Amino acid sequence: MPKRILIVDDEEMIADMMEQTLLEEGYSARKTTQSLRFFDEVRDFRPDLVLLDLMMPYLDGSDELQLLALQPDTRDIPIIMITADTTAKGREAEYQAMGVRTVVIKPVDLTELLQLIRATIGAPQ
């Protein structure tokens, strides 16, 4: 069974691009562009990894990280944070304390992202 990756990004085009790339690589991928659906998607899809946009309407990435950390069955899901906020790299240690494995600055280099995914959860199968 392919490893599952949940993409959470309010920019539809970016979410679509990441989803298509992951599917082509052999991962099982699902996306949501609505931060309020985030936790439901995590519970339903049971991802092995979450690609999480930091800046989203309603619930931002920090809020979503706190939701994951509160639940025993979700607190250990690895997170790769994706953001257009160029200052986020300077706060990477803070985010890592909240469960983030690494921070990727947009625009996303898909080759680099795939390498980070493989380093975090391994090959698709």
Coordinates of C-alpha atoms in Angstrom, one line a residue:
M1 CA 0.0 0.0 0.0
P2 CA 1.5 3.4 -1.0
K3 CA 2.4 5.8 1.8
R4 CA -0.2 8.6 2.3
I5 CA 0.6 12.3 2.1
L6 CA -1.9 15.0 3.0
I7 CA -1.4 18.4 1.3
V8 CA -2.9 21.4 3.1
D9 CA -2.6 24.6 1.1
D10 CA -5.1 27.3 0.4
E11 CA -3.6 27.9 -3.1
E12 CA -5.4 25.5 -5.3
M13 CA -2.8 25.5 -8.1
I14 CA 0.0 24.7 -5.7
A15 CA -2.0 22.0 -4.0
D16 CA -2.9 20.5 -7.4
M17 CA 0.7 20.6 -8.6
M18 CA 2.0 18.9 -5.4
E19 CA -0.7 16.3 -5.5
Q20 CA -0.1 15.4 -9.1
T21 CA 3.7 15.1 -8.6
L22 CA 3.2 12.8 -5.6
L23 CA 0.7 10.6 -7.4
E24 CA 3.1 10.3 -10.3
E25 CA 5.9 9.3 -7.9
G26 CA 3.7 6.5 -6.5
Y27 CA 2.5 8.0 -3.2
S28 CA -1.2 8.2 -2.3
A29 CA -2.0 11.9 -2.0
R30 CA -5.0 13.9 -1.0
K31 CA -5.3 17.7 -0.8
T32 CA -7.4 20.2 1.0
T33 CA -7.5 23.9 0.5
Q34 CA -9.7 24.6 3.5
S35 CA -8.0 24.9 6.8
L36 CA -11.2 24.2 8.7
R37 CA -11.3 20.7 7.0
F38 CA -7.7 20.0 8.1
F39 CA -8.4 17.9 11.1
D40 CA -11.2 15.9 9.5
E41 CA -8.9 15.1 6.6
V42 CA -6.2 13.9 8.9
R43 CA -8.7 11.7 10.8
D44 CA -10.2 10.3 7.5
F45 CA -7.0 9.8 5.4
R46 CA -4.6 8.9 8.2
P47 CA -1.5 10.3 6.4
D48 CA 2.0 9.2 6.9
L49 CA 3.1 12.8 6.3
V50 CA 1.5 16.2 6.1
L51 CA 2.6 19.0 3.8
L52 CA 1.3 22.0 5.6
D53 CA 1.0 25.6 4.5
L54 CA 1.9 28.0 7.3
M55 CA -0.3 30.9 6.2
M56 CA -3.9 29.9 5.7
P57 CA -7.2 31.6 6.4
Y58 CA -9.2 30.8 9.6
L59 CA -6.6 28.3 11.0
D60 CA -3.0 28.9 10.2
G61 CA -0.3 26.3 10.3
S62 CA 0.6 26.9 13.9
D63 CA -3.0 26.4 14.9
E64 CA -3.2 23.1 13.0
L65 CA 0.1 21.9 14.5
Q66 CA -1.4 22.5 18.0
L67 CA -4.5 20.4 17.0
L68 CA -2.3 17.6 15.9
A69 CA -0.2 17.7 19.1
L70 CA -3.2 17.4 21.3
Q71 CA -4.3 14.0 20.0
P72 CA -2.3 10.9 20.8
D73 CA -3.1 9.3 17.5
T74 CA -1.9 12.3 15.4
R75 CA 0.9 13.9 17.4
D76 CA 3.6 11.8 15.8
I77 CA 2.6 12.4 12.2
P78 CA 5.7 14.1 10.5
I79 CA 5.1 17.6 9.1
I80 CA 6.9 19.4 6.3
M81 CA 5.8 23.1 6.5
I82 CA 5.5 25.0 3.3
T83 CA 5.3 28.8 3.3
A84 CA 5.8 32.0 1.4
D85 CA 7.0 33.6 4.6
T86 CA 10.7 34.0 4.0
T87 CA 11.3 34.6 7.7
A88 CA 10.0 31.2 8.7
K89 CA 13.4 29.5 8.2
G90 CA 14.7 31.7 11.0
R91 CA 12.0 30.2 13.3
E92 CA 12.6 26.6 12.1
A93 CA 13.7 25.5 15.6
E94 CA 10.5 26.9 17.1
Y95 CA 8.4 24.9 14.5
Q96 CA 10.5 21.8 15.0
A97 CA 9.6 21.9 18.7
M98 CA 5.9 21.7 17.5
G99 CA 6.6 18.6 15.3
V100 CA 7.7 20.1 12.0
R101 CA 10.6 18.2 10.4
T102 CA 11.6 21.0 8.1
V103 CA 10.4 24.3 6.5
V104 CA 10.3 24.8 2.8
I105 CA 10.0 28.3 1.3
K106 CA 7.7 28.9 -1.7
P107 CA 8.1 28.7 -4.6
V108 CA 8.5 24.9 -4.0
D109 CA 11.3 23.1 -5.8
L110 CA 9.5 19.8 -6.5
T111 CA 12.8 17.8 -6.8
E112 CA 13.9 19.1 -3.4
L113 CA 10.5 18.4 -1.9
L114 CA 10.5 14.8 -3.1
Q115 CA 14.0 14.4 -1.6
L116 CA 12.7 15.7 1.8
I117 CA 9.7 13.5 1.6
R118 CA 11.9 10.4 0.9
A119 CA 14.2 11.4 3.7
T120 CA 11.2 11.7 6.1
I121 CA 9.0 8.7 5.2
G122 CA 10.9 6.8 2.6
A123 CA 9.9 5.5 -0.8
P124 CA 6.2 5.4 -1.8
Q125 CA 5.8 1.6 -1.1

